[in-house]
Amino acid sequence: MDGRLVAGEVKQQVVQHVQQLEKHGTEPLLATVQVGDDSASASYLKAKHKAAVEVGIRSESHHLPADTSQDKLEALLGQLNTNPKVNGILVQLPLPPGLDEEKVIERIIPYKDVDGLHPINAGKLAAGREELVACTPKGVIKLLNYYKVPVAGSRTVIINRSNLVGRPLANLLLNRDATVTVCHSKTPNLSGMTRTADILVSAVGKEIFQIRGDHVKPHSAVVDVGLTRVDGKLRGDVDFDKVNRVAGYITPVPGGVGPMTVACLLENTVLAASIQIGLKF
Ligand code: GUN
């Protein structure tokens, strides 16, 4: 499953939505916040800003030092919340130690929360109402849809229970009538579980491969959300060459889920802007 290809299609749609918003007097603006100098965060943000430019979304970046106080960070979010020109706010995670991530996320006004992490947005999703939904899980669903992987009635196994990936993805899949199992570090007999999956999503991010050929069901769909740098090269959780011989569908790393996350952030930014002005696409 080619994430660059599908992300390109999502971005074309976003370009059209940007034009519609402009006709209604709104030039969508995404504000990003980075605290500290984590190199992975910096490279993700660079990709997000570059992609925003490509689709005609304006973006502004706020880069604060690692020793920024909770109050100062929350004060910036307060300003972005009330600035009518700002349609979307993204705080790149993880935050440096000492900052309360939950409090920071809750400080973002829900209708500008383009990461879909605010408890209001996560709660709506869990209740079956999808508005601003976390970007990576949304991207995974778009990939499965594009390649017509049957989701309804499928047995789906997710290895990750984070608020950013596992939980929202489980809810998206449940909303689409999959039978979902969420696995984590304390799950016994993980490979016994993964071998039952029609759709397997792995988001662990460790140097050793988590998913090898004998861990997957023949003809299944394997989605690799893991991301690690090994000897300077980006790699996922899945031993691609081996698993590719068994699975029916597989995402590469890079070029799989990563570009989808970025495309969905852009989509969420125009969606947030449309919610703010009461426009329906
Ligand atoms: N860190 C890793 N992925 C993400 C993401 O999708 N959003 C934010 N805000 N931080 C991240």
PDB file of C-alpha atoms and ligand atoms in Angstrom:
ATOM      1  CA  MET A   1       0.000   0.000   0.000  1.00  0.00           C
ATOM      2  CA  ASP A   2       1.630   3.170  -1.283  1.00  0.00           C
ATOM      3  CA  GLY A   3       1.252   5.969   1.262  1.00  0.00           C
ATOM      4  CA  ARG A   4       2.828   8.590  -0.984  1.00  0.00           C
ATOM      5  CA  LEU A   5       0.303   7.870  -3.737  1.00  0.00           C
ATOM      6  CA  VAL A   6      -2.741   7.980  -1.455  1.00  0.00           C
ATOM      7  CA  ALA A   7      -1.433  11.028   0.434  1.00  0.00           C
ATOM      8  CA  GLY A   8      -1.116  12.778  -2.954  1.00  0.00           C
ATOM      9  CA  GLU A   9      -4.818  12.173  -3.604  1.00  0.00           C
ATOM     10  CA  VAL A  10      -5.794  13.444  -0.151  1.00  0.00           C
ATOM     11  CA  LYS A  11      -3.694  16.563  -0.752  1.00  0.00           C
ATOM     12  CA  GLN A  12      -5.435  17.241  -4.084  1.00  0.00           C
ATOM     13  CA  GLN A  13      -8.741  17.198  -2.234  1.00  0.00           C
ATOM     14  CA  VAL A  14      -7.311  19.538   0.399  1.00  0.00           C
ATOM     15  CA  VAL A  15      -6.242  21.999  -2.334  1.00  0.00           C
ATOM     16  CA  GLN A  16      -9.878  22.168  -3.466  1.00  0.00           C
ATOM     17  CA  HIS A  17     -11.079  22.710   0.086  1.00  0.00           C
ATOM     18  CA  VAL A  18      -8.525  25.495   0.575  1.00  0.00           C
ATOM     19  CA  GLN A  19      -9.944  27.204  -2.534  1.00  0.00           C
ATOM     20  CA  GLN A  20     -13.496  26.862  -1.201  1.00  0.00           C
ATOM     21  CA  LEU A  21     -12.447  28.332   2.135  1.00  0.00           C
ATOM     22  CA  GLU A  22     -10.741  31.231   0.363  1.00  0.00           C
ATOM     23  CA  LYS A  23     -13.961  31.980  -1.528  1.00  0.00           C
ATOM     24  CA  HIS A  24     -15.559  32.345   1.910  1.00  0.00           C
ATOM     25  CA  GLY A  25     -12.829  34.736   3.043  1.00  0.00           C
ATOM     26  CA  THR A  26     -10.765  32.269   5.092  1.00  0.00           C
ATOM     27  CA  GLU A  27      -7.133  31.539   4.317  1.00  0.00           C
ATOM     28  CA  PRO A  28      -6.486  28.490   6.500  1.00  0.00           C
ATOM     29  CA  LEU A  29      -3.597  28.850   8.936  1.00  0.00           C
ATOM     30  CA  LEU A  30      -1.898  26.092  10.919  1.00  0.00           C
ATOM     31  CA  ALA A  31       0.164  27.010  13.972  1.00  0.00           C
ATOM     32  CA  THR A  32       2.681  24.472  15.237  1.00  0.00           C
ATOM     33  CA  VAL A  33       4.456  24.500  18.572  1.00  0.00           C
ATOM     34  CA  GLN A  34       7.768  22.771  19.278  1.00  0.00           C
ATOM     35  CA  VAL A  35       9.322  22.821  22.732  1.00  0.00           C
ATOM     36  CA  GLY A  36      12.997  21.866  22.882  1.00  0.00           C
ATOM     37  CA  ASP A  37      15.209  20.501  20.123  1.00  0.00           C
ATOM     38  CA  ASP A  38      14.292  16.855  19.666  1.00  0.00           C
ATOM     39  CA  SER A  39      15.633  16.058  16.201  1.00  0.00           C
ATOM     40  CA  ALA A  40      12.832  13.656  15.227  1.00  0.00           C
ATOM     41  CA  SER A  41      10.219  16.277  16.211  1.00  0.00           C
ATOM     42  CA  ALA A  42      12.058  18.903  14.171  1.00  0.00           C
ATOM     43  CA  SER A  43      12.089  16.707  11.072  1.00  0.00           C
ATOM     44  CA  TYR A  44       8.387  15.790  11.423  1.00  0.00           C
ATOM     45  CA  LEU A  45       7.525  19.480  11.754  1.00  0.00           C
ATOM     46  CA  LYS A  46       9.624  20.372   8.736  1.00  0.00           C
ATOM     47  CA  ALA A  47       7.665  17.811   6.691  1.00  0.00           C
ATOM     48  CA  LYS A  48       4.363  19.209   7.991  1.00  0.00           C
ATOM     49  CA  HIS A  49       5.233  22.812   7.086  1.00  0.00           C
ATOM     50  CA  LYS A  50       6.503  21.830   3.640  1.00  0.00           C
ATOM     51  CA  ALA A  51       3.305  19.887   2.939  1.00  0.00           C
ATOM     52  CA  ALA A  52       1.172  22.817   4.132  1.00  0.00           C
ATOM     53  CA  VAL A  53       2.883  25.114   1.630  1.00  0.00           C
ATOM     54  CA  GLU A  54       2.258  22.568  -1.149  1.00  0.00           C
ATOM     55  CA  VAL A  55      -1.518  22.659  -0.639  1.00  0.00           C
ATOM     56  CA  GLY A  56      -1.792  26.408  -0.006  1.00  0.00           C
ATOM     57  CA  ILE A  57      -2.244  26.262   3.766  1.00  0.00           C
ATOM     58  CA  ARG A  58      -0.361  29.022   5.570  1.00  0.00           C
ATOM     59  CA  SER A  59       1.620  27.867   8.562  1.00  0.00           C
ATOM     60  CA  GLU A  60       3.483  29.501  11.398  1.00  0.00           C
ATOM     61  CA  SER A  61       5.899  27.785  13.730  1.00  0.00           C
ATOM     62  CA  HIS A  62       6.485  28.600  17.367  1.00  0.00           C
ATOM     63  CA  HIS A  63       9.720  27.169  18.698  1.00  0.00           C
ATOM     64  CA  LEU A  64      10.261  27.467  22.451  1.00  0.00           C
ATOM     65  CA  PRO A  65      13.327  26.465  24.486  1.00  0.00           C
ATOM     66  CA  ALA A  66      13.368  23.131  26.341  1.00  0.00           C
ATOM     67  CA  ASP A  67      13.199  24.897  29.720  1.00  0.00           C
ATOM     68  CA  THR A  68       9.935  26.702  28.876  1.00  0.00           C
ATOM     69  CA  SER A  69       7.548  26.679  31.848  1.00  0.00           C
ATOM     70  CA  GLN A  70       4.101  25.130  31.780  1.00  0.00           C
ATOM     71  CA  ASP A  71       2.560  28.584  32.301  1.00  0.00           C
ATOM     72  CA  LYS A  72       4.446  30.113  29.390  1.00  0.00           C
ATOM     73  CA  LEU A  73       3.484  27.279  27.042  1.00  0.00           C
ATOM     74  CA  GLU A  74      -0.142  27.484  28.134  1.00  0.00           C
ATOM     75  CA  ALA A  75      -0.090  31.263  27.677  1.00  0.00           C
ATOM     76  CA  LEU A  76       1.033  30.809  24.056  1.00  0.00           C
ATOM     77  CA  LEU A  77      -1.773  28.296  23.494  1.00  0.00           C
ATOM     78  CA  GLY A  78      -4.211  30.789  25.003  1.00  0.00           C
ATOM     79  CA  GLN A  79      -3.120  33.372  22.440  1.00  0.00           C
ATOM     80  CA  LEU A  80      -3.397  30.909  19.558  1.00  0.00           C
ATOM     81  CA  ASN A  81      -6.849  29.823  20.809  1.00  0.00           C
ATOM     82  CA  THR A  82      -8.187  33.357  20.676  1.00  0.00           C
ATOM     83  CA  ASN A  83      -6.400  34.498  17.506  1.00  0.00           C
ATOM     84  CA  PRO A  84      -9.162  34.314  14.871  1.00  0.00           C
ATOM     85  CA  LYS A  85      -6.595  33.950  12.065  1.00  0.00           C
ATOM     86  CA  VAL A  86      -5.334  30.624  13.492  1.00  0.00           C
ATOM     87  CA  ASN A  87      -7.490  27.674  12.421  1.00  0.00           C
ATOM     88  CA  GLY A  88      -5.388  24.755  13.632  1.00  0.00           C
ATOM     89  CA  ILE A  89      -2.995  24.258  16.551  1.00  0.00           C
ATOM     90  CA  LEU A  90      -0.539  21.379  16.815  1.00  0.00           C
ATOM     91  CA  VAL A  91       1.828  20.854  19.731  1.00  0.00           C
ATOM     92  CA  GLN A  92       4.493  18.395  18.639  1.00  0.00           C
ATOM     93  CA  LEU A  93       4.905  15.507  21.095  1.00  0.00           C
ATOM     94  CA  PRO A  94       6.704  14.339  23.143  1.00  0.00           C
ATOM     95  CA  LEU A  95       7.238  17.425  25.303  1.00  0.00           C
ATOM     96  CA  PRO A  96      10.436  17.778  27.371  1.00  0.00           C
ATOM     97  CA  PRO A  97      10.324  16.282  30.880  1.00  0.00           C
ATOM     98  CA  GLY A  98       8.661  18.535  33.438  1.00  0.00           C
ATOM     99  CA  LEU A  99       5.832  19.655  31.168  1.00  0.00           C
ATOM    100  CA  ASP A 100       2.375  18.180  31.724  1.00  0.00           C
ATOM    101  CA  GLU A 101       1.358  16.846  28.313  1.00  0.00           C
ATOM    102  CA  GLU A 102      -2.252  16.185  29.285  1.00  0.00           C
ATOM    103  CA  LYS A 103      -2.744  19.709  30.593  1.00  0.00           C
ATOM    104  CA  VAL A 104      -1.154  21.156  27.463  1.00  0.00           C
ATOM    105  CA  ILE A 105      -3.445  19.181  25.178  1.00  0.00           C
ATOM    106  CA  GLU A 106      -6.482  20.212  27.207  1.00  0.00           C
ATOM    107  CA  ARG A 107      -5.461  23.854  26.850  1.00  0.00           C
ATOM    108  CA  ILE A 108      -6.040  23.727  23.085  1.00  0.00           C
ATOM    109  CA  ILE A 109      -9.556  24.766  22.170  1.00  0.00           C
ATOM    110  CA  PRO A 110     -11.184  21.581  20.785  1.00  0.00           C
ATOM    111  CA  TYR A 111     -12.238  23.047  17.429  1.00  0.00           C
ATOM    112  CA  LYS A 112      -8.626  24.009  16.651  1.00  0.00           C
ATOM    113  CA  ASP A 113      -7.217  20.659  17.843  1.00  0.00           C
ATOM    114  CA  VAL A 114      -6.009  19.323  14.474  1.00  0.00           C
ATOM    115  CA  ASP A 115      -4.295  16.382  16.209  1.00  0.00           C
ATOM    116  CA  GLY A 116      -7.641  15.190  17.569  1.00  0.00           C
ATOM    117  CA  LEU A 117      -6.074  14.582  20.979  1.00  0.00           C
ATOM    118  CA  HIS A 118      -8.245  16.803  23.179  1.00  0.00           C
ATOM    119  CA  PRO A 119     -10.491  14.625  25.391  1.00  0.00           C
ATOM    120  CA  ILE A 120     -13.544  16.238  23.744  1.00  0.00           C
ATOM    121  CA  ASN A 121     -12.438  15.064  20.305  1.00  0.00           C
ATOM    122  CA  ALA A 122     -11.196  11.679  21.537  1.00  0.00           C
ATOM    123  CA  GLY A 123     -14.474  11.263  23.443  1.00  0.00           C
ATOM    124  CA  LYS A 124     -16.612  12.114  20.419  1.00  0.00           C
ATOM    125  CA  LEU A 125     -14.704   9.526  18.397  1.00  0.00           C
ATOM    126  CA  ALA A 126     -15.172   6.926  21.150  1.00  0.00           C
ATOM    127  CA  ALA A 127     -18.897   7.724  21.077  1.00  0.00           C
ATOM    128  CA  GLY A 128     -18.964   7.086  17.328  1.00  0.00           C
ATOM    129  CA  ARG A 129     -18.907  10.739  16.208  1.00  0.00           C
ATOM    130  CA  GLU A 130     -15.875  11.454  14.078  1.00  0.00           C
ATOM    131  CA  GLU A 131     -14.872  15.113  13.761  1.00  0.00           C
ATOM    132  CA  LEU A 132     -11.240  16.038  14.372  1.00  0.00           C
ATOM    133  CA  VAL A 133      -9.620  12.596  14.521  1.00  0.00           C
ATOM    134  CA  ALA A 134      -5.939  11.836  15.259  1.00  0.00           C
ATOM    135  CA  CYS A 135      -3.944  11.972  12.019  1.00  0.00           C
ATOM    136  CA  THR A 136      -2.094   8.644  11.975  1.00  0.00           C
ATOM    137  CA  PRO A 137      -5.168   6.483  12.692  1.00  0.00           C
ATOM    138  CA  LYS A 138      -7.165   8.491  10.155  1.00  0.00           C
ATOM    139  CA  GLY A 139      -4.401   7.892   7.613  1.00  0.00           C
ATOM    140  CA  VAL A 140      -4.430   4.149   8.268  1.00  0.00           C
ATOM    141  CA  ILE A 141      -8.178   4.002   7.576  1.00  0.00           C
ATOM    142  CA  LYS A 142      -7.736   5.972   4.330  1.00  0.00           C
ATOM    143  CA  LEU A 143      -5.041   3.548   3.149  1.00  0.00           C
ATOM    144  CA  LEU A 144      -7.232   0.522   3.891  1.00  0.00           C
ATOM    145  CA  ASN A 145     -10.167   2.183   2.103  1.00  0.00           C
ATOM    146  CA  TYR A 146      -8.101   3.127  -0.936  1.00  0.00           C
ATOM    147  CA  TYR A 147      -6.899  -0.461  -1.393  1.00  0.00           C
ATOM    148  CA  LYS A 148     -10.413  -1.819  -0.664  1.00  0.00           C
ATOM    149  CA  VAL A 149      -9.232  -3.917   2.268  1.00  0.00           C
ATOM    150  CA  PRO A 150     -12.445  -5.185   3.875  1.00  0.00           C
ATOM    151  CA  VAL A 151     -12.740  -3.720   7.375  1.00  0.00           C
ATOM    152  CA  ALA A 152     -16.321  -4.622   8.362  1.00  0.00           C
ATOM    153  CA  GLY A 153     -16.312  -8.123   9.803  1.00  0.00           C
ATOM    154  CA  SER A 154     -12.516  -8.320   9.860  1.00  0.00           C
ATOM    155  CA  ARG A 155     -10.496  -9.438  12.842  1.00  0.00           C
ATOM    156  CA  THR A 156      -8.089  -6.592  13.510  1.00  0.00           C
ATOM    157  CA  VAL A 157      -5.133  -6.612  15.879  1.00  0.00           C
ATOM    158  CA  ILE A 158      -3.387  -3.379  16.912  1.00  0.00           C
ATOM    159  CA  ILE A 159      -0.092  -3.442  18.811  1.00  0.00           C
ATOM    160  CA  ASN A 160      -0.230  -0.046  20.558  1.00  0.00           C
ATOM    161  CA  ARG A 161      -2.546   1.500  23.112  1.00  0.00           C
ATOM    162  CA  SER A 162      -1.475   5.170  22.996  1.00  0.00           C
ATOM    163  CA  ASN A 163      -3.827   8.120  22.726  1.00  0.00           C
ATOM    164  CA  LEU A 164      -2.039   9.076  19.503  1.00  0.00           C
ATOM    165  CA  VAL A 165      -2.402   5.746  17.668  1.00  0.00           C
ATOM    166  CA  GLY A 166      -3.872   2.620  19.306  1.00  0.00           C
ATOM    167  CA  ARG A 167      -6.934   3.964  21.057  1.00  0.00           C
ATOM    168  CA  PRO A 168      -8.243   6.247  18.286  1.00  0.00           C
ATOM    169  CA  LEU A 169      -7.512   3.587  15.651  1.00  0.00           C
ATOM    170  CA  ALA A 170      -9.413   0.979  17.674  1.00  0.00           C
ATOM    171  CA  ASN A 171     -12.400   3.331  17.785  1.00  0.00           C
ATOM    172  CA  LEU A 172     -12.245   4.117  14.052  1.00  0.00           C
ATOM    173  CA  LEU A 173     -12.154   0.387  13.260  1.00  0.00           C
ATOM    174  CA  LEU A 174     -14.982  -0.365  15.707  1.00  0.00           C
ATOM    175  CA  ASN A 175     -17.037   2.384  14.072  1.00  0.00           C
ATOM    176  CA  ARG A 176     -16.492   0.439  10.812  1.00  0.00           C
ATOM    177  CA  ASP A 177     -17.608  -2.895  12.277  1.00  0.00           C
ATOM    178  CA  ALA A 178     -14.225  -4.563  12.725  1.00  0.00           C
ATOM    179  CA  THR A 179     -13.586  -6.867  15.673  1.00  0.00           C
ATOM    180  CA  VAL A 180     -10.682  -5.144  17.372  1.00  0.00           C
ATOM    181  CA  THR A 181      -8.021  -6.446  19.749  1.00  0.00           C
ATOM    182  CA  VAL A 182      -5.640  -3.915  21.277  1.00  0.00           C
ATOM    183  CA  CYS A 183      -2.325  -5.454  22.375  1.00  0.00           C
ATOM    184  CA  HIS A 184       0.464  -3.977  24.487  1.00  0.00           C
ATOM    185  CA  SER A 185       3.594  -4.858  26.424  1.00  0.00           C
ATOM    186  CA  LYS A 186       1.731  -7.131  28.838  1.00  0.00           C
ATOM    187  CA  THR A 187      -0.218  -9.101  26.231  1.00  0.00           C
ATOM    188  CA  PRO A 188       0.595 -12.815  26.546  1.00  0.00           C
ATOM    189  CA  ASN A 189       1.368 -14.840  23.409  1.00  0.00           C
ATOM    190  CA  LEU A 190       1.453 -11.833  21.107  1.00  0.00           C
ATOM    191  CA  SER A 191       2.391 -13.836  18.010  1.00  0.00           C
ATOM    192  CA  GLY A 192      -0.558 -16.164  18.650  1.00  0.00           C
ATOM    193  CA  MET A 193      -2.699 -13.039  18.537  1.00  0.00           C
ATOM    194  CA  THR A 194      -1.098 -11.467  15.445  1.00  0.00           C
ATOM    195  CA  ARG A 195      -1.476 -14.694  13.464  1.00  0.00           C
ATOM    196  CA  THR A 196      -5.270 -14.415  13.792  1.00  0.00           C
ATOM    197  CA  ALA A 197      -5.398 -10.917  12.293  1.00  0.00           C
ATOM    198  CA  ASP A 198      -6.981 -10.125   8.933  1.00  0.00           C
ATOM    199  CA  ILE A 199      -5.636  -6.615   9.525  1.00  0.00           C
ATOM    200  CA  LEU A 200      -2.542  -6.193  11.673  1.00  0.00           C
ATOM    201  CA  VAL A 201      -1.324  -2.748  12.725  1.00  0.00           C
ATOM    202  CA  SER A 202       2.000  -2.556  14.531  1.00  0.00           C
ATOM    203  CA  ALA A 203       3.180   0.659  16.196  1.00  0.00           C
ATOM    204  CA  VAL A 204       5.980  -0.303  18.565  1.00  0.00           C
ATOM    205  CA  GLY A 205       9.082   1.463  17.241  1.00  0.00           C
ATOM    206  CA  LYS A 206      11.920  -0.698  18.531  1.00  0.00           C
ATOM    207  CA  GLU A 207      15.149  -1.556  16.759  1.00  0.00           C
ATOM    208  CA  ILE A 208      14.483  -5.277  16.464  1.00  0.00           C
ATOM    209  CA  PHE A 209      11.735  -6.318  14.076  1.00  0.00           C
ATOM    210  CA  GLN A 210       8.492  -6.985  15.931  1.00  0.00           C
ATOM    211  CA  ILE A 211       6.680  -8.623  13.036  1.00  0.00           C
ATOM    212  CA  ARG A 212       8.286 -11.414  11.044  1.00  0.00           C
ATOM    213  CA  GLY A 213       6.912 -13.733   8.351  1.00  0.00           C
ATOM    214  CA  ASP A 214       5.602 -16.361  10.767  1.00  0.00           C
ATOM    215  CA  HIS A 215       3.731 -13.725  12.807  1.00  0.00           C
ATOM    216  CA  VAL A 216       1.148 -12.890  10.175  1.00  0.00           C
ATOM    217  CA  LYS A 217      -1.863 -14.595   8.641  1.00  0.00           C
ATOM    218  CA  PRO A 218      -1.538 -15.421   4.912  1.00  0.00           C
ATOM    219  CA  HIS A 219      -3.171 -12.812   2.635  1.00  0.00           C
ATOM    220  CA  SER A 220      -3.759 -10.421   5.532  1.00  0.00           C
ATOM    221  CA  ALA A 221      -3.158  -6.643   5.483  1.00  0.00           C
ATOM    222  CA  VAL A 222      -0.141  -5.505   7.499  1.00  0.00           C
ATOM    223  CA  VAL A 223       0.179  -1.825   8.408  1.00  0.00           C
ATOM    224  CA  ASP A 224       3.512  -0.677   9.809  1.00  0.00           C
ATOM    225  CA  VAL A 225       3.277   2.407  12.006  1.00  0.00           C
ATOM    226  CA  GLY A 226       6.596   1.735  13.777  1.00  0.00           C
ATOM    227  CA  LEU A 227       9.442   4.132  13.117  1.00  0.00           C
ATOM    228  CA  THR A 228      13.026   3.736  14.282  1.00  0.00           C
ATOM    229  CA  ARG A 229      16.328   4.906  12.934  1.00  0.00           C
ATOM    230  CA  VAL A 230      18.803   2.032  12.583  1.00  0.00           C
ATOM    231  CA  ASP A 231      22.297   2.866  11.297  1.00  0.00           C
ATOM    232  CA  GLY A 232      20.951   6.181  10.010  1.00  0.00           C
ATOM    233  CA  LYS A 233      18.133   4.523   8.038  1.00  0.00           C
ATOM    234  CA  LEU A 234      14.419   4.759   8.838  1.00  0.00           C
ATOM    235  CA  ARG A 235      12.855   1.413   9.560  1.00  0.00           C
ATOM    236  CA  GLY A 236       9.508   0.122  10.745  1.00  0.00           C
ATOM    237  CA  ASP A 237       8.348  -2.740  12.974  1.00  0.00           C
ATOM    238  CA  VAL A 238       7.850  -5.158  10.100  1.00  0.00           C
ATOM    239  CA  ASP A 239      10.468  -7.278   8.349  1.00  0.00           C
ATOM    240  CA  PHE A 240       9.158  -6.120   4.977  1.00  0.00           C
ATOM    241  CA  ASP A 241      10.810  -8.656   2.660  1.00  0.00           C
ATOM    242  CA  LYS A 242       9.745 -11.675   4.705  1.00  0.00           C
ATOM    243  CA  VAL A 243       6.252 -10.463   5.587  1.00  0.00           C
ATOM    244  CA  ASN A 244       5.639  -9.338   2.009  1.00  0.00           C
ATOM    245  CA  ARG A 245       5.773 -13.007   0.929  1.00  0.00           C
ATOM    246  CA  VAL A 246       2.944 -13.912   3.311  1.00  0.00           C
ATOM    247  CA  ALA A 247       0.675 -10.862   3.531  1.00  0.00           C
ATOM    248  CA  GLY A 248      -1.801  -9.743   0.875  1.00  0.00           C
ATOM    249  CA  TYR A 249      -1.200  -6.042   1.570  1.00  0.00           C
ATOM    250  CA  ILE A 250       1.661  -4.310   3.327  1.00  0.00           C
ATOM    251  CA  THR A 251       2.848  -0.747   3.914  1.00  0.00           C
ATOM    252  CA  PRO A 252       6.531   0.128   3.455  1.00  0.00           C
ATOM    253  CA  VAL A 253       8.613   2.326   5.778  1.00  0.00           C
ATOM    254  CA  PRO A 254       9.280   4.994   4.672  1.00  0.00           C
ATOM    255  CA  GLY A 255       6.501   5.797   2.204  1.00  0.00           C
ATOM    256  CA  GLY A 256       3.617   4.089   3.991  1.00  0.00           C
ATOM    257  CA  VAL A 257       1.789   5.555   6.959  1.00  0.00           C
ATOM    258  CA  GLY A 258       4.120   8.577   7.427  1.00  0.00           C
ATOM    259  CA  PRO A 259       2.924  10.572   4.395  1.00  0.00           C
ATOM    260  CA  MET A 260      -0.682   9.721   5.331  1.00  0.00           C
ATOM    261  CA  THR A 261      -0.242  11.278   8.774  1.00  0.00           C
ATOM    262  CA  VAL A 262       0.921  14.522   7.186  1.00  0.00           C
ATOM    263  CA  ALA A 263      -1.878  14.534   4.586  1.00  0.00           C
ATOM    264  CA  CYS A 264      -4.472  13.968   7.310  1.00  0.00           C
ATOM    265  CA  LEU A 265      -3.072  16.866   9.324  1.00  0.00           C
ATOM    266  CA  LEU A 266      -3.693  19.106   6.302  1.00  0.00           C
ATOM    267  CA  GLU A 267      -7.173  17.661   5.918  1.00  0.00           C
ATOM    268  CA  ASN A 268      -7.869  18.291   9.602  1.00  0.00           C
ATOM    269  CA  THR A 269      -6.690  21.892   9.217  1.00  0.00           C
ATOM    270  CA  VAL A 270      -9.200  22.637   6.455  1.00  0.00           C
ATOM    271  CA  LEU A 271     -11.846  20.694   8.375  1.00  0.00           C
ATOM    272  CA  ALA A 272     -11.148  22.775  11.500  1.00  0.00           C
ATOM    273  CA  ALA A 273     -11.395  25.979   9.441  1.00  0.00           C
ATOM    274  CA  SER A 274     -14.673  24.821   7.898  1.00  0.00           C
ATOM    275  CA  ILE A 275     -16.124  24.000  11.333  1.00  0.00           C
ATOM    276  CA  GLN A 276     -15.079  27.480  12.531  1.00  0.00           C
ATOM    277  CA  ILE A 277     -16.924  29.260   9.718  1.00  0.00           C
ATOM    278  CA  GLY A 278     -19.846  26.839   9.517  1.00  0.00           C
ATOM    279  CA  LEU A 279     -19.024  25.619   5.979  1.00  0.00           C
ATOM    280  CA  LYS A 280     -19.791  22.033   4.928  1.00  0.00           C
ATOM    281  CA  PHE A 281     -17.592  20.450   2.222  1.00  0.00           C
TER     282      PHE A 281
HETATM  283  N1  GUN B   1       4.588  12.943  17.665  1.00  0.00           N
HETATM  284  C1  GUN B   1       4.595  11.842  16.891  1.00  0.00           C
HETATM  285  N2  GUN B   1       3.515  11.828  16.089  1.00  0.00           N
HETATM  286  C2  GUN B   1       2.817  12.948  16.366  1.00  0.00           C
HETATM  287  C3  GUN B   1       1.602  13.501  15.867  1.00  0.00           C
HETATM  288  O1  GUN B   1       0.918  12.958  14.996  1.00  0.00           O
HETATM  289  N3  GUN B   1       1.228  14.682  16.416  1.00  0.00           N
HETATM  290  C4  GUN B   1       1.955  15.293  17.372  1.00  0.00           C
HETATM  291  N4  GUN B   1       1.493  16.426  17.862  1.00  0.00           N
HETATM  292  N5  GUN B   1       3.064  14.811  17.870  1.00  0.00           N
HETATM  293  C5  GUN B   1       3.492  13.650  17.362  1.00  0.00           C
END
